[in-house]
Amino acid sequence: DVKVTQSSRYLVKRTGEKVFLECVQDMDHENMFWYRQDPGLGLRLIYFSYDVKMKEKGDIPEGYSVSREKKERFSLILESASTNQTSMYLCASSPGPGELFFGEGSRLTVL
Amino acid sequence: EDKVVQSPLSLVVHEGDTVTLNCSYEVTNFRSLLWYKQEKKAPTFLFMLTSSGIEKKSGRLSSILDKKELFSILNITATQTGDSAIYLCAVGGAGYALNFGKGTSLLVTP
């Protein structure tokens, strides 16, 4: 079975802190994604990566950056967390177009 | 701009009822439409549809795609409390990412 692991299930951070969300997949998938999920807004794409060191902005990249130094690992970085970044963050991977395999999610609260 | 619209946004039914969830879309270079079920945590894959008129079925769940009218439905028959979840519709277009609708929140009461 495909396994996508997000290192932190719950985080509480303060405004202005730098936040790292880590995601690792074990199926050698080319593509990895970060979405955020908010009530009433659904899942929105922040960034995705189709290869090591390659990244593309999604629909809401402002305030975020990403890093993909190794194929299996895709990190989401909040350089200076703000309260409006309180959300559920979902990482996903895929071998190509089609089905995404999701991690369990990281619920971030910024105070 | 690509768009995926799900309806209704929320629904409450009694156990044993049949429900139909709707998903309409406008996507450039349509590749596929996917349905996911999300309980407390990660969305889990239900179906992927690429061709019109071919029903996909898994137990009490079934789904069909109409590429001419640009919509899909997800049917759940004989609902159970374990079907309570958010159901997400997503569409794949020109890129690798999926474009998601806002989801339908289904509550099945005993």
Coordinates of N, CA and C in Angstrom, one line a residue:
Chain A
D1 N 0.8 -1.2 0.0 CA 0.0 0.0 0.0 C 0.9 1.2 0.0
V2 N 0.4 2.3 -0.7 CA 1.1 3.5 -0.7 C 1.0 4.2 0.7
K3 N 2.1 4.7 1.1 CA 2.0 5.4 2.4 C 2.6 6.8 2.3
V4 N 1.8 7.7 2.7 CA 2.2 9.1 2.7 C 2.1 9.5 4.1
T5 N 3.3 9.9 4.7 CA 3.4 10.2 6.1 C 3.7 11.7 6.3
Q6 N 2.8 12.3 7.1 CA 3.1 13.7 7.5 C 3.6 13.7 9.0
S7 N 4.7 14.3 9.2 CA 5.4 14.1 10.4 C 4.6 14.7 11.7
S8 N 3.8 15.7 11.5 CA 3.2 16.3 12.6 C 1.7 16.3 12.4
R9 N 0.9 15.7 13.3 CA -0.6 15.7 13.1 C -1.2 17.0 13.6
Y10 N -0.6 17.5 14.7 CA -1.2 18.7 15.4 C 0.0 19.6 15.7
L11 N -0.1 20.9 15.3 CA 0.9 21.9 15.8 C 0.2 23.2 16.2
V12 N 0.9 23.8 17.2 CA 0.4 25.1 17.7 C 1.6 26.0 17.6
K13 N 1.5 27.1 16.9 CA 2.6 28.0 16.7 C 2.2 29.4 17.0
R14 N 3.1 30.3 17.2 CA 2.8 31.7 17.4 C 3.0 32.5 16.1
T15 N 2.3 33.6 16.0 CA 2.4 34.5 14.9 C 3.9 34.9 14.7
G16 N 4.4 34.8 13.5 CA 5.8 35.2 13.1 C 6.8 34.1 13.2
E17 N 6.4 32.9 13.8 CA 7.3 31.8 13.8 C 7.4 31.2 12.4
K18 N 8.6 30.6 12.2 CA 8.8 29.8 11.0 C 8.3 28.4 11.2
V19 N 7.6 27.8 10.3 CA 6.9 26.5 10.5 C 7.3 25.6 9.3
F20 N 7.7 24.4 9.7 CA 8.1 23.4 8.7 C 7.1 22.2 8.8
L21 N 6.4 21.9 7.7 CA 5.6 20.7 7.6 C 6.2 19.7 6.6
E22 N 6.5 18.5 7.2 CA 7.2 17.5 6.4 C 6.3 16.4 5.9
C23 N 6.6 15.9 4.7 CA 5.8 14.9 4.1 C 6.7 13.9 3.4
V24 N 6.5 12.6 3.6 CA 7.4 11.6 3.0 C 6.5 10.5 2.4
Q25 N 6.8 10.1 1.2 CA 6.0 9.0 0.5 C 7.0 7.9 0.2
D26 N 6.5 6.7 0.2 CA 7.3 5.5 0.1 C 7.1 4.7 -1.2
M27 N 6.5 5.4 -2.2 CA 6.1 4.6 -3.4 C 6.8 5.2 -4.7
D28 N 7.9 6.0 -4.5 CA 8.7 6.4 -5.6 C 7.8 7.3 -6.6
H29 N 6.9 8.0 -6.1 CA 6.0 8.8 -7.0 C 6.8 10.0 -7.4
E30 N 6.5 10.4 -8.7 CA 7.1 11.6 -9.2 C 6.6 12.9 -8.6
N31 N 5.3 12.9 -8.4 CA 4.5 14.1 -8.1 C 4.1 14.2 -6.7
M32 N 4.3 15.4 -6.1 CA 3.9 15.6 -4.7 C 3.2 16.9 -4.6
F33 N 2.2 17.0 -3.7 CA 1.4 18.2 -3.6 C 1.1 18.6 -2.1
W34 N 0.9 19.9 -2.0 CA 0.4 20.4 -0.7 C -0.9 21.2 -0.9
Y35 N -1.9 20.7 -0.2 CA -3.2 21.4 -0.2 C -3.5 21.9 1.2
R36 N -4.3 22.9 1.3 CA -4.9 23.3 2.6 C -6.4 23.1 2.5
Q37 N -7.0 22.7 3.6 CA -8.5 22.5 3.6 C -9.1 23.3 4.7
D38 N -10.1 24.1 4.3 CA -10.8 25.0 5.2 C -12.3 24.8 5.1
P39 N -13.0 24.9 6.2 CA -14.5 24.7 6.1 C -15.1 25.7 5.1
G40 N -15.9 25.2 4.2 CA -16.6 26.0 3.3 C -15.8 26.4 2.0
L41 N -14.5 26.1 2.1 CA -13.6 26.4 0.9 C -13.1 25.2 0.2
G42 N -13.2 24.0 0.9 CA -12.7 22.8 0.2 C -11.2 22.7 0.3
L43 N -10.6 21.9 -0.6 CA -9.2 21.7 -0.7 C -8.6 22.7 -1.8
R44 N -7.6 23.5 -1.4 CA -7.0 24.4 -2.3 C -5.5 24.1 -2.5
L45 N -5.0 24.1 -3.7 CA -3.7 23.7 -4.0 C -2.7 24.9 -3.6
I46 N -1.7 24.6 -2.8 CA -0.7 25.6 -2.5 C 0.5 25.5 -3.4
Y47 N 1.1 24.4 -3.5 CA 2.3 24.1 -4.4 C 2.3 22.6 -4.8
F48 N 2.9 22.3 -5.9 CA 3.2 21.0 -6.2 C 4.6 20.8 -6.8
S49 N 5.0 19.6 -6.9 CA 6.4 19.3 -7.4 C 6.3 18.1 -8.3
Y50 N 6.8 18.2 -9.5 CA 6.8 17.1 -10.4 C 8.1 16.4 -10.6
D51 N 9.1 16.8 -9.8 CA 10.4 16.2 -9.9 C 11.3 16.8 -8.7
V52 N 12.4 16.2 -8.4 CA 13.3 16.7 -7.4 C 13.7 18.1 -7.8
K53 N 13.7 19.0 -6.9 CA 14.1 20.4 -7.0 C 13.2 21.2 -8.0
M54 N 12.1 20.6 -8.5 CA 11.2 21.3 -9.3 C 9.9 21.6 -8.5
K55 N 9.3 22.8 -8.7 CA 8.1 23.2 -8.0 C 7.3 24.1 -8.9
E56 N 6.0 24.1 -8.6 CA 5.1 24.9 -9.4 C 4.1 25.5 -8.3
K57 N 3.8 26.8 -8.5 CA 2.8 27.4 -7.6 C 1.4 26.9 -8.0
G58 N 0.6 26.7 -6.9 CA -0.8 26.3 -7.1 C -1.7 27.6 -7.1
D59 N -2.8 27.4 -6.5 CA -3.8 28.5 -6.5 C -3.6 29.6 -5.4
I60 N -2.9 29.1 -4.3 CA -2.8 30.0 -3.1 C -1.4 29.9 -2.6
P61 N -0.3 30.3 -3.3 CA 1.1 30.1 -2.8 C 1.6 31.2 -1.9
E62 N 0.8 32.3 -1.8 CA 1.3 33.5 -1.0 C 1.5 33.1 0.4
G63 N 2.7 33.4 1.0 CA 3.0 33.1 2.4 C 3.6 31.8 2.6
Y64 N 3.8 31.0 1.5 CA 4.3 29.6 1.6 C 5.5 29.5 0.7
S65 N 6.4 28.5 1.0 CA 7.4 28.1 0.1 C 7.5 26.6 0.3
V66 N 8.2 25.9 -0.6 CA 8.4 24.5 -0.6 C 9.8 24.1 -0.9
S67 N 10.1 22.8 -0.5 CA 11.4 22.3 -0.8 C 11.3 20.8 -1.1
R68 N 12.0 20.4 -2.2 CA 12.0 19.0 -2.6 C 13.5 18.6 -3.0
E69 N 14.2 18.3 -2.0 CA 15.6 17.9 -2.2 C 15.8 16.5 -2.5
K70 N 14.8 15.6 -2.1 CA 14.8 14.2 -2.4 C 13.5 13.8 -2.9
K71 N 13.4 12.8 -3.7 CA 12.2 12.4 -4.4 C 11.1 12.1 -3.4
E72 N 11.4 11.5 -2.3 CA 10.4 11.0 -1.4 C 9.9 12.1 -0.4
R73 N 10.6 13.2 -0.3 CA 10.3 14.2 0.7 C 9.9 15.5 0.1
F74 N 8.8 16.1 0.6 CA 8.3 17.4 0.1 C 7.9 18.2 1.4
S75 N 8.6 19.3 1.6 CA 8.3 20.1 2.7 C 7.6 21.4 2.4
L76 N 6.7 21.8 3.3 CA 6.0 23.1 3.2 C 6.5 24.0 4.3
I77 N 6.9 25.2 3.9 CA 7.5 26.1 4.8 C 6.6 27.4 4.9
L78 N 6.3 27.8 6.1 CA 5.6 29.1 6.4 C 6.7 29.9 7.0
E79 N 7.2 30.9 6.2 CA 8.3 31.7 6.6 C 8.0 32.5 7.9
S80 N 6.8 33.1 8.0 CA 6.4 33.9 9.1 C 4.9 33.6 9.3
A81 N 4.6 32.7 10.2 CA 3.2 32.2 10.3 C 2.2 33.3 10.7
S82 N 1.1 33.3 10.1 CA 0.0 34.3 10.5 C -1.2 33.5 10.8
T83 N -2.1 34.2 11.5 CA -3.3 33.5 12.0 C -4.2 33.0 10.9
N84 N -4.2 33.7 9.7 CA -5.0 33.2 8.6 C -4.4 32.0 7.9
Q85 N -3.3 31.5 8.5 CA -2.7 30.2 8.0 C -3.1 29.0 8.9
T86 N -3.9 29.3 9.9 CA -4.5 28.2 10.7 C -5.4 27.4 9.8
S87 N -5.1 26.1 9.7 CA -5.8 25.3 8.7 C -5.4 23.8 8.9
M88 N -6.0 23.0 8.1 CA -5.6 21.6 7.9 C -4.8 21.5 6.6
Y89 N -3.6 21.0 6.7 CA -2.7 20.9 5.6 C -2.6 19.4 5.2
L90 N -2.9 19.2 3.9 CA -2.8 17.8 3.4 C -1.8 17.7 2.3
C91 N -0.9 16.7 2.5 CA 0.1 16.3 1.5 C -0.4 15.1 0.7
A92 N 0.0 15.1 -0.6 CA -0.4 14.0 -1.4 C 0.7 13.7 -2.4
S93 N 0.6 12.5 -3.0 CA 1.6 12.1 -4.0 C 0.8 11.3 -5.1
S94 N 1.4 11.3 -6.3 CA 0.9 10.5 -7.4 C 2.0 10.1 -8.4
P95 N 1.8 9.0 -9.0 CA 2.8 8.6 -10.0 C 2.6 9.3 -11.4
G96 N 1.4 9.9 -11.6 CA 1.1 10.6 -12.8 C -0.2 11.3 -12.7
P97 N -0.8 11.6 -13.8 CA -2.2 12.2 -13.8 C -3.1 11.2 -13.2
G98 N -4.1 11.7 -12.4 CA -5.1 10.8 -11.8 C -5.1 10.8 -10.3
E99 N -5.2 9.6 -9.8 CA -5.4 9.5 -8.3 C -4.3 10.0 -7.5
L100 N -4.7 10.8 -6.5 CA -3.8 11.3 -5.5 C -3.9 10.4 -4.2
F101 N -2.8 10.2 -3.6 CA -2.7 9.4 -2.3 C -2.4 10.4 -1.2
F102 N -3.2 10.5 -0.2 CA -3.1 11.6 0.8 C -2.5 11.1 2.0
G103 N -1.8 12.0 2.7 CA -1.4 11.7 4.1 C -2.5 12.0 5.0
E104 N -2.3 11.8 6.4 CA -3.3 12.0 7.4 C -3.7 13.4 7.7
G105 N -2.8 14.3 7.2 CA -3.1 15.8 7.5 C -2.4 16.3 8.7
S106 N -2.1 17.6 8.6 CA -1.4 18.3 9.7 C -2.3 19.5 10.1
R107 N -2.8 19.5 11.3 CA -3.7 20.6 11.7 C -2.8 21.6 12.4
L108 N -2.7 22.8 11.8 CA -1.9 23.8 12.3 C -2.8 24.9 12.9
T109 N -2.5 25.3 14.1 CA -3.1 26.5 14.7 C -2.0 27.5 15.0
V110 N -2.3 28.8 14.5 CA -1.4 29.9 14.7 C -2.0 30.9 15.6
L111 N -1.4 31.1 16.8 CA -2.0 32.0 17.8 C -1.4 33.4 17.6
Chain B
E1 N -10.9 29.8 -16.2 CA -10.5 29.2 -14.9 C -11.3 27.9 -14.6
D2 N -10.6 26.9 -14.2 CA -11.2 25.6 -13.9 C -12.2 25.7 -12.7
K3 N -13.3 25.0 -12.8 CA -14.3 25.1 -11.7 C -14.9 23.7 -11.5
V4 N -15.1 23.4 -10.2 CA -15.8 22.2 -9.8 C -16.8 22.6 -8.7
V5 N -18.1 22.3 -9.0 CA -19.1 22.7 -8.1 C -19.9 21.4 -7.6
Q6 N -20.0 21.3 -6.3 CA -20.7 20.1 -5.7 C -22.0 20.6 -5.1
S7 N -23.0 19.7 -5.2 CA -24.3 20.0 -4.5 C -24.9 18.8 -4.1
P8 N -25.7 18.8 -3.0 CA -25.7 19.9 -2.1 C -24.5 20.0 -1.3
L9 N -24.3 21.1 -0.5 CA -23.1 21.3 0.3 C -23.3 20.4 1.6
S10 N -24.5 20.2 2.0 CA -24.7 19.3 3.2 C -26.0 18.6 3.1
L11 N -26.1 17.5 3.8 CA -27.3 16.6 3.6 C -27.4 15.8 4.9
V12 N -28.7 15.7 5.4 CA -28.9 14.8 6.5 C -30.0 13.8 6.1
V13 N -29.7 12.5 6.2 CA -30.7 11.5 5.8 C -30.8 10.5 6.9
H14 N -31.8 9.6 6.8 CA -32.0 8.5 7.8 C -31.3 7.3 7.2
E15 N -30.9 6.4 8.1 CA -30.4 5.1 7.7 C -31.3 4.4 6.8
G16 N -30.8 3.8 5.7 CA -31.6 3.1 4.8 C -32.0 4.0 3.6
D17 N -31.9 5.3 3.7 CA -32.3 6.2 2.5 C -31.2 6.0 1.4
T18 N -31.6 6.4 0.2 CA -30.7 6.5 -0.9 C -30.4 8.0 -1.1
V19 N -29.1 8.3 -1.4 CA -28.7 9.6 -1.6 C -28.0 9.8 -2.9
T20 N -28.1 10.9 -3.5 CA -27.4 11.3 -4.8 C -26.6 12.5 -4.6
L21 N -25.3 12.5 -4.8 CA -24.5 13.7 -4.7 C -24.1 14.1 -6.1
N22 N -24.0 15.4 -6.3 CA -23.8 15.9 -7.7 C -22.5 16.7 -7.7
C23 N -21.9 16.6 -8.9 CA -20.6 17.3 -9.2 C -20.6 17.8 -10.6
S24 N -20.6 19.1 -10.8 CA -20.5 19.6 -12.2 C -19.1 20.3 -12.3
Y25 N -18.6 20.4 -13.5 CA -17.3 20.9 -13.7 C -17.1 21.7 -15.0
E26 N -16.1 22.6 -15.0 CA -15.6 23.2 -16.2 C -14.1 23.2 -16.1
V27 N -13.5 22.4 -17.0 CA -12.1 22.1 -16.9 C -11.5 22.1 -18.3
T28 N -10.4 22.7 -18.4 CA -9.6 22.7 -19.7 C -9.0 21.3 -19.9
N29 N -9.1 20.7 -21.0 CA -8.4 19.4 -21.3 C -8.7 18.4 -20.2
F30 N -10.0 18.1 -20.1 CA -10.5 17.1 -19.1 C -9.7 15.8 -19.2
R31 N -9.2 15.2 -18.1 CA -8.6 13.9 -18.1 C -9.5 12.9 -17.3
S32 N -9.9 13.3 -16.1 CA -10.6 12.3 -15.2 C -11.4 13.1 -14.1
L33 N -12.3 12.4 -13.6 CA -13.1 12.9 -12.4 C -13.0 11.8 -11.3
L34 N -12.7 12.3 -10.1 CA -12.5 11.4 -9.0 C -13.4 11.7 -7.9
W35 N -13.8 10.7 -7.2 CA -14.6 10.9 -5.9 C -13.7 10.3 -4.8
Y36 N -13.7 11.1 -3.7 CA -13.1 10.7 -2.4 C -14.1 10.8 -1.3
K37 N -13.8 10.0 -0.3 CA -14.6 10.0 1.0 C -13.6 10.5 2.1
Q38 N -14.0 11.5 2.9 CA -13.2 11.9 4.0 C -13.9 11.9 5.3
E39 N -13.4 11.1 6.2 CA -13.9 11.1 7.5 C -13.1 12.0 8.4
K40 N -12.6 11.6 9.5 CA -11.8 12.5 10.3 C -10.5 12.9 9.8
K41 N -9.9 12.2 8.8 CA -8.5 12.3 8.5 C -8.3 12.4 6.9
A42 N -7.5 11.6 6.4 CA -7.1 11.7 5.0 C -8.3 11.3 4.1
P43 N -8.5 12.0 3.0 CA -9.4 11.5 2.0 C -9.0 10.1 1.4
T44 N -10.0 9.3 1.3 CA -9.7 8.0 0.7 C -10.4 7.8 -0.6
F45 N -9.8 7.2 -1.6 CA -10.2 7.2 -3.0 C -11.4 6.2 -3.1
L46 N -12.4 6.7 -3.9 CA -13.6 5.9 -4.1 C -13.6 5.4 -5.6
F47 N -13.6 6.4 -6.5 CA -13.8 6.1 -7.9 C -13.0 7.1 -8.8
M48 N -12.5 6.6 -9.9 CA -12.0 7.5 -11.0 C -12.8 7.2 -12.3
L49 N -13.3 8.2 -12.9 CA -14.1 8.1 -14.1 C -13.5 8.9 -15.2
T50 N -13.4 8.2 -16.3 CA -12.8 8.9 -17.5 C -13.7 8.9 -18.7
S51 N -14.6 7.9 -18.8 CA -15.5 7.8 -19.9 C -17.0 8.0 -19.6
S52 N -17.7 8.6 -20.5 CA -19.1 8.9 -20.2 C -19.9 7.6 -20.2
G53 N -20.9 7.5 -19.4 CA -21.9 6.5 -19.4 C -21.5 5.2 -18.8
I54 N -20.3 5.0 -18.3 CA -19.9 3.7 -17.8 C -20.0 3.9 -16.2
E55 N -20.9 3.1 -15.6 CA -21.0 3.1 -14.2 C -19.9 2.4 -13.5
K56 N -19.4 3.0 -12.5 CA -18.5 2.3 -11.6 C -19.2 2.0 -10.3
K57 N -19.0 0.8 -9.8 CA -19.8 0.3 -8.7 C -18.8 -0.3 -7.6
S58 N -19.1 0.0 -6.4 CA -18.4 -0.7 -5.3 C -19.4 -0.9 -4.1
G59 N -19.9 -2.0 -4.0 CA -20.9 -2.3 -2.9 C -22.1 -1.4 -3.1
R60 N -22.4 -0.6 -2.1 CA -23.6 0.2 -2.2 C -23.4 1.6 -2.9
L61 N -22.1 1.8 -3.3 CA -21.8 3.1 -3.9 C -21.6 2.9 -5.4
S62 N -22.1 3.9 -6.2 CA -21.9 3.8 -7.6 C -21.8 5.2 -8.1
S63 N -21.1 5.4 -9.3 CA -20.9 6.7 -9.9 C -20.9 6.6 -11.4
I64 N -21.3 7.7 -12.0 CA -21.4 7.8 -13.4 C -21.0 9.2 -13.9
L65 N -20.4 9.2 -15.1 CA -19.9 10.5 -15.6 C -20.7 10.8 -16.9
D66 N -21.0 12.1 -17.1 CA -21.6 12.6 -18.4 C -20.7 13.7 -18.9
K67 N -19.9 13.3 -19.9 CA -18.9 14.3 -20.4 C -19.5 15.3 -21.3
K68 N -20.7 15.0 -21.8 CA -21.4 16.0 -22.7 C -22.0 17.1 -21.8
E69 N -22.6 16.7 -20.7 CA -23.3 17.7 -19.8 C -22.3 18.2 -18.7
L70 N -21.1 17.6 -18.6 CA -20.1 18.0 -17.7 C -20.5 17.8 -16.2
F71 N -21.0 16.6 -15.9 CA -21.3 16.4 -14.5 C -21.1 14.9 -14.2
S72 N -21.1 14.6 -12.9 CA -21.1 13.3 -12.4 C -22.0 13.2 -11.2
I73 N -22.5 12.0 -10.9 CA -23.2 11.7 -9.7 C -22.6 10.6 -8.9
L74 N -22.7 10.7 -7.6 CA -22.4 9.6 -6.7 C -23.6 9.1 -6.0
N75 N -24.0 7.9 -6.2 CA -25.1 7.3 -5.5 C -24.7 6.4 -4.3
I76 N -25.4 6.6 -3.2 CA -25.2 5.6 -2.1 C -26.6 5.1 -1.7
T77 N -26.8 3.8 -1.9 CA -28.0 3.1 -1.5 C -28.0 2.6 -0.1
A78 N -29.1 2.4 0.5 CA -29.2 1.8 1.8 C -28.2 2.4 2.8
T79 N -28.2 3.7 2.9 CA -27.2 4.3 3.7 C -27.1 3.8 5.1
Q80 N -25.8 3.9 5.7 CA -25.5 3.5 7.0 C -24.8 4.6 7.7
T81 N -24.8 4.6 9.1 CA -24.2 5.7 9.8 C -22.7 5.8 9.4
G82 N -22.1 4.7 9.1 CA -20.7 4.7 8.6 C -20.4 5.4 7.3
D83 N -21.5 5.8 6.6 CA -21.4 6.6 5.4 C -21.2 8.1 5.7
S84 N -21.5 8.4 6.9 CA -21.3 9.9 7.3 C -19.9 10.3 7.1
A85 N -19.8 11.4 6.3 CA -18.4 11.8 5.9 C -18.6 13.0 5.0
I86 N -17.5 13.6 4.6 CA -17.4 14.6 3.5 C -17.1 13.9 2.2
Y87 N -17.8 14.1 1.2 CA -17.6 13.5 -0.1 C -17.0 14.5 -1.0
L88 N -15.8 14.3 -1.6 CA -15.1 15.2 -2.4 C -15.1 14.8 -3.8
C89 N -15.4 15.7 -4.7 CA -15.3 15.5 -6.1 C -14.0 16.3 -6.6
A90 N -13.2 15.7 -7.5 CA -12.0 16.4 -8.0 C -11.9 16.0 -9.5
V91 N -11.4 17.0 -10.2 CA -11.3 16.9 -11.6 C -9.8 17.1 -12.0
G92 N -9.3 16.2 -12.9 CA -8.0 16.4 -13.4 C -8.0 17.0 -14.8
G93 N -7.2 18.0 -15.1 CA -7.2 18.7 -16.4 C -5.9 18.6 -17.0
A94 N -5.4 19.7 -17.4 CA -4.1 19.7 -18.2 C -2.9 19.4 -17.4
G95 N -2.9 19.7 -16.1 CA -1.7 19.4 -15.3 C -1.9 18.2 -14.5
Y96 N -1.0 18.0 -13.5 CA -1.0 16.8 -12.6 C -1.9 17.0 -11.4
A97 N -2.1 18.3 -11.0 CA -2.9 18.5 -9.8 C -4.3 18.3 -10.1
L98 N -5.1 18.0 -9.0 CA -6.5 17.8 -9.1 C -7.2 19.1 -8.6
N99 N -8.3 19.5 -9.2 CA -9.0 20.7 -8.8 C -10.3 20.1 -8.0
F100 N -10.4 20.5 -6.7 CA -11.4 19.9 -5.9 C -12.6 20.9 -5.8
G101 N -13.8 20.3 -5.6 CA -15.0 21.0 -5.2 C -14.9 21.2 -3.7
K102 N -16.0 21.9 -3.2 CA -16.0 22.2 -1.8 C -16.4 21.1 -0.9
G103 N -17.0 20.0 -1.5 CA -17.4 18.8 -0.8 C -18.8 18.9 -0.4
T104 N -19.4 17.7 -0.2 CA -20.7 17.5 0.3 C -20.6 16.8 1.7
S105 N -21.1 17.4 2.7 CA -21.1 16.8 4.0 C -22.4 16.0 4.2
L106 N -22.2 14.7 4.4 CA -23.3 13.8 4.5 C -23.4 13.3 6.0
L107 N -24.6 13.5 6.6 CA -24.8 12.9 7.9 C -25.9 11.9 7.8
V108 N -25.7 10.7 8.2 CA -26.7 9.6 8.2 C -27.1 9.3 9.7
T109 N -28.3 9.6 10.0 CA -28.8 9.4 11.4 C -29.5 8.1 11.5
P110 N -29.3 7.5 12.8 CA -29.9 6.1 13.0 C -31.4 6.2 12.9

